[in-house]
GROMACS .gro file of C-alpha atoms in nm:
model
  379
    1UNK     CA    1  -4.491   0.386   4.184
    2UNK     CA    2  -4.320   0.282   4.506
    3UNK     CA    3  -3.965   0.180   4.416
    4UNK     CA    4  -3.946  -0.043   4.723
    5UNK     CA    5  -4.185  -0.274   4.539
    6UNK     CA    6  -3.901  -0.400   4.325
    7UNK     CA    7  -3.760  -0.587   4.621
    8UNK     CA    8  -4.043  -0.836   4.566
    9UNK     CA    9  -3.976  -1.129   4.330
   10UNK     CA   10  -4.108  -1.072   3.980
   11UNK     CA   11  -4.427  -1.235   3.865
   12UNK     CA   12  -4.381  -1.534   3.632
   13UNK     CA   13  -4.537  -1.389   3.315
   14UNK     CA   14  -4.202  -1.295   3.159
   15UNK     CA   15  -4.000  -1.542   2.950
   16UNK     CA   16  -3.665  -1.466   3.107
   17UNK     CA   17  -3.539  -1.472   3.463
   18UNK     CA   18  -3.520  -1.117   3.595
   19UNK     CA   19  -3.307  -1.084   3.904
   20UNK     CA   20  -3.462  -0.860   4.172
   21UNK     CA   21  -3.305  -0.515   4.174
   22UNK     CA   22  -3.167  -0.336   4.475
   23UNK     CA   23  -3.421  -0.052   4.514
   24UNK     CA   24  -3.184   0.169   4.711
   25UNK     CA   25  -2.910   0.130   4.452
   26UNK     CA   26  -3.154   0.208   4.172
   27UNK     CA   27  -3.283   0.518   4.350
   28UNK     CA   28  -2.927   0.634   4.415
   29UNK     CA   29  -2.824   0.581   4.054
   30UNK     CA   30  -3.134   0.753   3.917
   31UNK     CA   31  -3.086   1.049   4.150
   32UNK     CA   32  -2.721   1.077   4.053
   33UNK     CA   33  -2.789   1.069   3.679
   34UNK     CA   34  -3.070   1.323   3.695
   35UNK     CA   35  -2.877   1.553   3.929
   36UNK     CA   36  -2.562   1.541   3.715
   37UNK     CA   37  -2.750   1.622   3.395
   38UNK     CA   38  -2.958   1.900   3.552
   39UNK     CA   39  -2.646   2.049   3.713
   40UNK     CA   40  -2.490   2.079   3.368
   41UNK     CA   41  -2.811   2.240   3.240
   42UNK     CA   42  -2.814   2.483   3.534
   43UNK     CA   43  -2.453   2.583   3.466
   44UNK     CA   44  -2.542   2.648   3.104
   45UNK     CA   45  -2.840   2.863   3.210
   46UNK     CA   46  -2.611   3.064   3.441
   47UNK     CA   47  -2.364   3.122   3.157
   48UNK     CA   48  -2.641   3.229   2.921
   49UNK     CA   49  -2.786   3.459   3.186
   50UNK     CA   50  -2.447   3.620   3.238
   51UNK     CA   51  -2.397   3.674   2.865
   52UNK     CA   52  -2.750   3.805   2.817
   53UNK     CA   53  -2.805   3.617   2.491
   54UNK     CA   54  -2.870   3.268   2.372
   55UNK     CA   55  -2.794   3.112   2.035
   56UNK     CA   56  -2.948   2.808   1.867
   57UNK     CA   57  -2.660   2.575   1.955
   58UNK     CA   58  -2.678   2.654   2.325
   59UNK     CA   59  -3.057   2.631   2.322
   60UNK     CA   60  -3.040   2.288   2.158
   61UNK     CA   61  -2.775   2.174   2.405
   62UNK     CA   62  -2.985   2.294   2.698
   63UNK     CA   63  -3.290   2.114   2.563
   64UNK     CA   64  -3.085   1.796   2.515
   65UNK     CA   65  -2.960   1.806   2.876
   66UNK     CA   66  -3.309   1.855   3.017
   67UNK     CA   67  -3.448   1.583   2.790
   68UNK     CA   68  -3.174   1.343   2.902
   69UNK     CA   69  -3.271   1.397   3.267
   70UNK     CA   70  -3.637   1.345   3.179
   71UNK     CA   71  -3.564   1.024   2.991
   72UNK     CA   72  -3.354   0.891   3.278
   73UNK     CA   73  -3.653   0.934   3.509
   74UNK     CA   74  -3.885   0.761   3.263
   75UNK     CA   75  -3.640   0.475   3.211
   76UNK     CA   76  -3.612   0.429   3.586
   77UNK     CA   77  -3.987   0.380   3.609
   78UNK     CA   78  -3.980   0.136   3.317
   79UNK     CA   79  -3.706  -0.066   3.486
   80UNK     CA   80  -3.924  -0.095   3.795
   81UNK     CA   81  -4.228  -0.209   3.600
   82UNK     CA   82  -4.032  -0.471   3.409
   83UNK     CA   83  -3.871  -0.600   3.728
   84UNK     CA   84  -4.215  -0.654   3.880
   85UNK     CA   85  -4.296  -0.891   3.595
   86UNK     CA   86  -4.643  -0.749   3.527
   87UNK     CA   87  -4.595  -0.795   3.153
   88UNK     CA   88  -4.820  -0.988   2.916
   89UNK     CA   89  -4.614  -1.117   2.624
   90UNK     CA   90  -4.722  -1.244   2.285
   91UNK     CA   91  -4.504  -1.477   2.079
   92UNK     CA   92  -4.515  -1.417   1.706
   93UNK     CA   93  -4.289  -1.458   1.407
   94UNK     CA   94  -4.104  -1.132   1.342
   95UNK     CA   95  -3.868  -1.010   1.074
   96UNK     CA   96  -3.584  -0.892   1.298
   97UNK     CA   97  -3.396  -0.739   1.006
   98UNK     CA   98  -3.690  -0.525   0.898
   99UNK     CA   99  -3.759  -0.434   1.259
  100UNK     CA  100  -3.402  -0.314   1.308
  101UNK     CA  101  -3.414  -0.108   0.990
  102UNK     CA  102  -3.745   0.047   1.094
  103UNK     CA  103  -3.597   0.139   1.432
  104UNK     CA  104  -3.309   0.317   1.262
  105UNK     CA  105  -3.544   0.487   1.017
  106UNK     CA  106  -3.746   0.634   1.301
  107UNK     CA  107  -3.425   0.769   1.457
  108UNK     CA  108  -3.285   0.901   1.128
  109UNK     CA  109  -3.354   1.265   1.212
  110UNK     CA  110  -3.174   1.232   1.545
  111UNK     CA  111  -2.883   1.052   1.377
  112UNK     CA  112  -2.851   1.328   1.119
  113UNK     CA  113  -2.891   1.615   1.368
  114UNK     CA  114  -2.633   1.479   1.611
  115UNK     CA  115  -2.391   1.374   1.338
  116UNK     CA  116  -2.390   1.010   1.450
  117UNK     CA  117  -2.232   0.764   1.208
  118UNK     CA  118  -2.396   0.421   1.201
  119UNK     CA  119  -2.262   0.136   0.990
  120UNK     CA  120  -2.510  -0.144   0.920
  121UNK     CA  121  -2.445  -0.502   0.819
  122UNK     CA  122  -2.769  -0.698   0.841
  123UNK     CA  123  -2.839  -1.055   0.735
  124UNK     CA  124  -3.195  -1.180   0.712
  125UNK     CA  125  -3.331  -1.316   1.042
  126UNK     CA  126  -3.673  -1.433   1.159
  127UNK     CA  127  -3.733  -1.469   1.533
  128UNK     CA  128  -4.016  -1.553   1.769
  129UNK     CA  129  -4.076  -1.274   2.019
  130UNK     CA  130  -4.314  -1.005   2.146
  131UNK     CA  131  -4.329  -0.737   1.876
  132UNK     CA  132  -4.395  -0.436   2.097
  133UNK     CA  133  -4.142  -0.515   2.368
  134UNK     CA  134  -3.877  -0.617   2.115
  135UNK     CA  135  -3.924  -0.286   1.934
  136UNK     CA  136  -3.886  -0.108   2.268
  137UNK     CA  137  -3.565  -0.303   2.335
  138UNK     CA  138  -3.414  -0.198   2.002
  139UNK     CA  139  -3.500   0.164   2.075
  140UNK     CA  140  -3.335   0.135   2.417
  141UNK     CA  141  -3.029  -0.022   2.257
  142UNK     CA  142  -2.992   0.284   2.034
  143UNK     CA  143  -3.054   0.516   2.332
  144UNK     CA  144  -2.767   0.353   2.518
  145UNK     CA  145  -2.530   0.353   2.219
  146UNK     CA  146  -2.608   0.714   2.124
  147UNK     CA  147  -2.555   0.819   2.485
  148UNK     CA  148  -2.200   0.684   2.508
  149UNK     CA  149  -2.049   0.650   2.161
  150UNK     CA  150  -1.771   0.890   2.062
  151UNK     CA  151  -1.707   0.718   1.731
  152UNK     CA  152  -1.890   0.529   1.460
  153UNK     CA  153  -2.144   0.275   1.583
  154UNK     CA  154  -2.119  -0.063   1.409
  155UNK     CA  155  -2.436  -0.272   1.401
  156UNK     CA  156  -2.415  -0.629   1.271
  157UNK     CA  157  -2.698  -0.883   1.253
  158UNK     CA  158  -2.608  -1.238   1.160
  159UNK     CA  159  -2.748  -1.588   1.203
  160UNK     CA  160  -2.513  -1.841   1.359
  161UNK     CA  161  -2.508  -2.206   1.253
  162UNK     CA  162  -2.680  -2.499   1.421
  163UNK     CA  163  -2.873  -2.446   1.631
  164UNK     CA  164  -2.972  -2.141   1.432
  165UNK     CA  165  -2.980  -1.826   1.644
  166UNK     CA  166  -2.967  -1.460   1.544
  167UNK     CA  167  -2.699  -1.242   1.700
  168UNK     CA  168  -2.711  -0.863   1.700
  169UNK     CA  169  -2.370  -0.710   1.763
  170UNK     CA  170  -2.296  -0.350   1.860
  171UNK     CA  171  -1.948  -0.194   1.871
  172UNK     CA  172  -1.833   0.160   1.941
  173UNK     CA  173  -1.564   0.357   2.122
  174UNK     CA  174  -1.675   0.524   2.444
  175UNK     CA  175  -1.348   0.710   2.497
  176UNK     CA  176  -1.140   0.909   2.246
  177UNK     CA  177  -0.814   0.728   2.158
  178UNK     CA  178  -0.600   0.992   2.330
  179UNK     CA  179  -0.794   0.944   2.656
  180UNK     CA  180  -0.720   0.572   2.692
  181UNK     CA  181  -0.458   0.491   2.954
  182UNK     CA  182  -0.229   0.247   2.775
  183UNK     CA  183  -0.007   0.196   3.079
  184UNK     CA  184  -0.273   0.045   3.303
  185UNK     CA  185  -0.511  -0.137   3.076
  186UNK     CA  186  -0.797  -0.320   3.246
  187UNK     CA  187  -0.894  -0.674   3.153
  188UNK     CA  188  -1.087  -0.681   2.827
  189UNK     CA  189  -1.376  -0.878   2.977
  190UNK     CA  190  -1.449  -0.622   3.246
  191UNK     CA  191  -1.737  -0.375   3.213
  192UNK     CA  192  -1.675  -0.003   3.228
  193UNK     CA  193  -1.907   0.102   3.511
  194UNK     CA  194  -1.970   0.450   3.369
  195UNK     CA  195  -2.159   0.283   3.084
  196UNK     CA  196  -2.405   0.123   3.327
  197UNK     CA  197  -2.650   0.411   3.303
  198UNK     CA  198  -3.027   0.388   3.332
  199UNK     CA  199  -3.058   0.303   2.962
  200UNK     CA  200  -2.830   0.003   3.022
  201UNK     CA  201  -3.040  -0.106   3.321
  202UNK     CA  202  -3.351  -0.087   3.104
  203UNK     CA  203  -3.180  -0.279   2.825
  204UNK     CA  204  -3.082  -0.554   3.071
  205UNK     CA  205  -3.432  -0.585   3.216
  206UNK     CA  206  -3.605  -0.585   2.877
  207UNK     CA  207  -3.370  -0.850   2.737
  208UNK     CA  208  -3.428  -1.068   3.044
  209UNK     CA  209  -3.808  -1.041   3.018
  210UNK     CA  210  -3.785  -1.141   2.649
  211UNK     CA  211  -3.557  -1.435   2.730
  212UNK     CA  212  -3.266  -1.297   2.524
  213UNK     CA  213  -2.898  -1.345   2.606
  214UNK     CA  214  -2.706  -1.022   2.659
  215UNK     CA  215  -2.326  -1.023   2.666
  216UNK     CA  216  -2.099  -0.721   2.695
  217UNK     CA  217  -1.734  -0.650   2.750
  218UNK     CA  218  -1.542  -0.326   2.739
  219UNK     CA  219  -1.189  -0.345   2.600
  220UNK     CA  220  -0.987  -0.030   2.676
  221UNK     CA  221  -1.188   0.266   2.553
  222UNK     CA  222  -1.427   0.049   2.353
  223UNK     CA  223  -1.750  -0.143   2.401
  224UNK     CA  224  -1.867  -0.467   2.240
  225UNK     CA  225  -2.216  -0.605   2.295
  226UNK     CA  226  -2.388  -0.919   2.168
  227UNK     CA  227  -2.763  -0.980   2.188
  228UNK     CA  228  -2.859  -1.340   2.111
  229UNK     CA  229  -3.206  -1.461   2.011
  230UNK     CA  230  -3.255  -1.826   2.112
  231UNK     CA  231  -3.593  -1.851   1.936
  232UNK     CA  232  -3.465  -1.796   1.583
  233UNK     CA  233  -3.635  -1.965   1.289
  234UNK     CA  234  -3.402  -2.160   1.064
  235UNK     CA  235  -3.383  -2.010   0.714
  236UNK     CA  236  -3.593  -2.194   0.455
  237UNK     CA  237  -3.387  -2.375   0.190
  238UNK     CA  238  -3.581  -2.436  -0.133
  239UNK     CA  239  -3.490  -2.715  -0.378
  240UNK     CA  240  -3.320  -2.602  -0.697
  241UNK     CA  241  -3.562  -2.496  -0.968
  242UNK     CA  242  -3.852  -2.417  -0.737
  243UNK     CA  243  -4.033  -2.086  -0.745
  244UNK     CA  244  -3.938  -1.850  -0.463
  245UNK     CA  245  -4.208  -1.697  -0.252
  246UNK     CA  246  -4.223  -1.453   0.038
  247UNK     CA  247  -4.316  -1.584   0.380
  248UNK     CA  248  -4.584  -1.409   0.578
  249UNK     CA  249  -4.425  -1.251   0.884
  250UNK     CA  250  -4.517  -0.961   1.106
  251UNK     CA  251  -4.369  -0.653   0.935
  252UNK     CA  252  -4.177  -0.391   1.128
  253UNK     CA  253  -4.430  -0.121   1.047
  254UNK     CA  254  -4.699  -0.311   1.235
  255UNK     CA  255  -4.514  -0.247   1.560
  256UNK     CA  256  -4.645   0.042   1.762
  257UNK     CA  257  -4.386   0.321   1.725
  258UNK     CA  258  -4.500   0.451   2.063
  259UNK     CA  259  -4.363   0.155   2.259
  260UNK     CA  260  -4.193   0.287   2.571
  261UNK     CA  261  -4.344   0.636   2.534
  262UNK     CA  262  -4.474   0.825   2.837
  263UNK     CA  263  -4.845   0.912   2.846
  264UNK     CA  264  -5.023   1.105   3.122
  265UNK     CA  265  -5.398   1.050   3.157
  266UNK     CA  266  -5.605   1.327   3.315
  267UNK     CA  267  -5.917   1.149   3.439
  268UNK     CA  268  -6.101   1.188   3.768
  269UNK     CA  269  -6.345   0.898   3.734
  270UNK     CA  270  -6.225   0.548   3.819
  271UNK     CA  271  -6.434   0.384   3.548
  272UNK     CA  272  -6.274   0.603   3.280
  273UNK     CA  273  -5.926   0.530   3.416
  274UNK     CA  274  -5.992   0.157   3.407
  275UNK     CA  275  -6.112   0.161   3.046
  276UNK     CA  276  -5.818   0.377   2.933
  277UNK     CA  277  -5.574   0.151   3.117
  278UNK     CA  278  -5.721  -0.153   2.943
  279UNK     CA  279  -5.712   0.014   2.601
  280UNK     CA  280  -5.345   0.114   2.634
  281UNK     CA  281  -5.223  -0.207   2.802
  282UNK     CA  282  -5.113  -0.383   2.477
  283UNK     CA  283  -4.909  -0.084   2.363
  284UNK     CA  284  -4.622  -0.113   2.613
  285UNK     CA  285  -4.653   0.250   2.719
  286UNK     CA  286  -4.556   0.406   3.047
  287UNK     CA  287  -4.887   0.549   3.171
  288UNK     CA  288  -4.942   0.780   3.469
  289UNK     CA  289  -5.283   0.896   3.593
  290UNK     CA  290  -5.368   1.233   3.747
  291UNK     CA  291  -5.700   1.366   3.876
  292UNK     CA  292  -5.685   1.740   3.812
  293UNK     CA  293  -5.499   2.010   3.622
  294UNK     CA  294  -5.272   2.090   3.917
  295UNK     CA  295  -5.155   1.729   3.937
  296UNK     CA  296  -5.106   1.730   3.560
  297UNK     CA  297  -4.881   2.036   3.579
  298UNK     CA  298  -4.682   1.886   3.864
  299UNK     CA  299  -4.639   1.559   3.675
  300UNK     CA  300  -4.527   1.738   3.358
  301UNK     CA  301  -4.288   1.954   3.560
  302UNK     CA  302  -4.130   1.638   3.697
  303UNK     CA  303  -4.115   1.458   3.360
  304UNK     CA  304  -4.261   1.597   3.040
  305UNK     CA  305  -4.466   1.320   2.873
  306UNK     CA  306  -4.497   1.242   2.505
  307UNK     CA  307  -4.877   1.264   2.510
  308UNK     CA  308  -5.168   1.367   2.731
  309UNK     CA  309  -5.509   1.197   2.726
  310UNK     CA  310  -5.776   1.394   2.909
  311UNK     CA  311  -6.145   1.385   2.991
  312UNK     CA  312  -6.341   1.659   2.817
  313UNK     CA  313  -6.516   1.738   3.145
  314UNK     CA  314  -6.179   1.841   3.292
  315UNK     CA  315  -6.106   2.081   3.008
  316UNK     CA  316  -6.195   2.447   3.031
  317UNK     CA  317  -5.992   2.764   3.069
  318UNK     CA  318  -5.755   2.632   3.335
  319UNK     CA  319  -5.669   2.329   3.124
  320UNK     CA  320  -5.632   2.543   2.811
  321UNK     CA  321  -5.383   2.768   2.989
  322UNK     CA  322  -5.187   2.465   3.109
  323UNK     CA  323  -5.190   2.319   2.757
  324UNK     CA  324  -5.055   2.642   2.610
  325UNK     CA  325  -4.773   2.649   2.866
  326UNK     CA  326  -4.686   2.286   2.801
  327UNK     CA  327  -4.685   2.333   2.424
  328UNK     CA  328  -4.455   2.634   2.462
  329UNK     CA  329  -4.208   2.403   2.639
  330UNK     CA  330  -4.270   2.093   2.426
  331UNK     CA  331  -4.425   2.182   2.088
  332UNK     CA  332  -4.453   1.816   1.982
  333UNK     CA  333  -4.660   1.716   2.285
  334UNK     CA  334  -4.969   1.523   2.167
  335UNK     CA  335  -5.321   1.561   2.307
  336UNK     CA  336  -5.622   1.331   2.280
  337UNK     CA  337  -5.958   1.421   2.431
  338UNK     CA  338  -6.210   1.171   2.566
  339UNK     CA  339  -6.559   1.302   2.491
  340UNK     CA  340  -6.836   1.250   2.744
  341UNK     CA  341  -7.035   1.006   2.536
  342UNK     CA  342  -7.076   0.841   2.199
  343UNK     CA  343  -6.842   0.652   1.967
  344UNK     CA  344  -6.743   0.940   1.742
  345UNK     CA  345  -6.376   0.997   1.658
  346UNK     CA  346  -6.323   1.355   1.551
  347UNK     CA  347  -6.043   1.598   1.476
  348UNK     CA  348  -6.109   1.925   1.660
  349UNK     CA  349  -5.941   2.265   1.645
  350UNK     CA  350  -5.824   2.475   1.937
  351UNK     CA  351  -5.611   2.789   1.915
  352UNK     CA  352  -5.503   2.700   1.564
  353UNK     CA  353  -5.397   2.345   1.655
  354UNK     CA  354  -5.575   2.022   1.569
  355UNK     CA  355  -5.622   1.731   1.808
  356UNK     CA  356  -5.824   1.409   1.817
  357UNK     CA  357  -6.132   1.344   2.025
  358UNK     CA  358  -6.256   0.992   2.103
  359UNK     CA  359  -6.606   0.920   2.231
  360UNK     CA  360  -6.615   0.749   2.569
  361UNK     CA  361  -6.791   0.443   2.424
  362UNK     CA  362  -6.511   0.398   2.167
  363UNK     CA  363  -6.209   0.411   2.399
  364UNK     CA  364  -6.114   0.044   2.367
  365UNK     CA  365  -6.124   0.025   1.989
  366UNK     CA  366  -6.027   0.382   1.892
  367UNK     CA  367  -5.803   0.539   2.158
  368UNK     CA  368  -5.483   0.351   2.055
  369UNK     CA  369  -5.518   0.457   1.690
  370UNK     CA  370  -5.601   0.817   1.784
  371UNK     CA  371  -5.301   0.835   2.017
  372UNK     CA  372  -5.075   0.683   1.754
  373UNK     CA  373  -5.202   0.933   1.498
  374UNK     CA  374  -5.145   1.234   1.723
  375UNK     CA  375  -4.796   1.127   1.825
  376UNK     CA  376  -4.697   1.061   1.465
  377UNK     CA  377  -4.769   1.426   1.385
  378UNK     CA  378  -4.469   1.534   1.590
  379UNK     CA  379  -4.224   1.279   1.449
   0.00000   0.00000   0.00000
């Protein structure tokens, strides 16, 4: 995608007003973040090379640094796409509380591995919003908080009085107490610019597209953020003595857990690309298309995706070698094959690993489920 495109005004499909971004500033910021992270990774590689051995902690740290650079690149592309306004939104009743809990559940392994402490205080809240994009926003919110927090992260969801509107609050320290300069304290309502990373840019753009109000201030060494939901449904008050019942709302588990994930599609034929693009459009994925194995390898070298969808006709020994190399680097990488014809959905085996195959005539109805299934294997 040409980043200079974001100088154009956004299309009007979004609910919020998204201010046009400065493409040069975005490119500069993205380059700086990726370069800084990769420089740290390169220094670590040099140290490990000098010592002649590598332990699990250093290997995990190296992987985390490379993954951070990869995610910064992906987020930069997502910011661009949101700023262009080419987003089709639905508006449905959602259980924001359940959605927030599901988001945390899906990140539980990361929270445990990194030793992150998260305190939750959630009231019940129903909102009108787009399920997939809202789920992506909550994931981005956690990305940003996990990236900067040096202390416990406090999450609080409450519903303010008339007019009823849900407010999600996030608080954490971004500097250790002994690092805060108490002699020259900045104003509490100013934002600490080092927190304005690519995850913050993506959070801003997503909130704007959804029509949510985002407020943040950074007291010395700390960060406080409020996310307000104007389209909040007032809680139902039942007369005394009536029988309680459960309202029908869209549950959190119905949201695609892949929202915001990066998928590369290896397809040479335009008609196949068009059908795949249409099938994946509702899933809020970041999708890139390549025409051959060489382009696939170059794309994955630049930013390792979460999944690869490929035409069976482009398989073969060269593709199998590339797949083996990619899996050695990213064992959780998902693969879905598009068979030449038919509507069959099958689970095939290759080199001791299973993967799904979707018939070309079943792409629209079956590819999303097959992709979701394959990606859930690696969670």
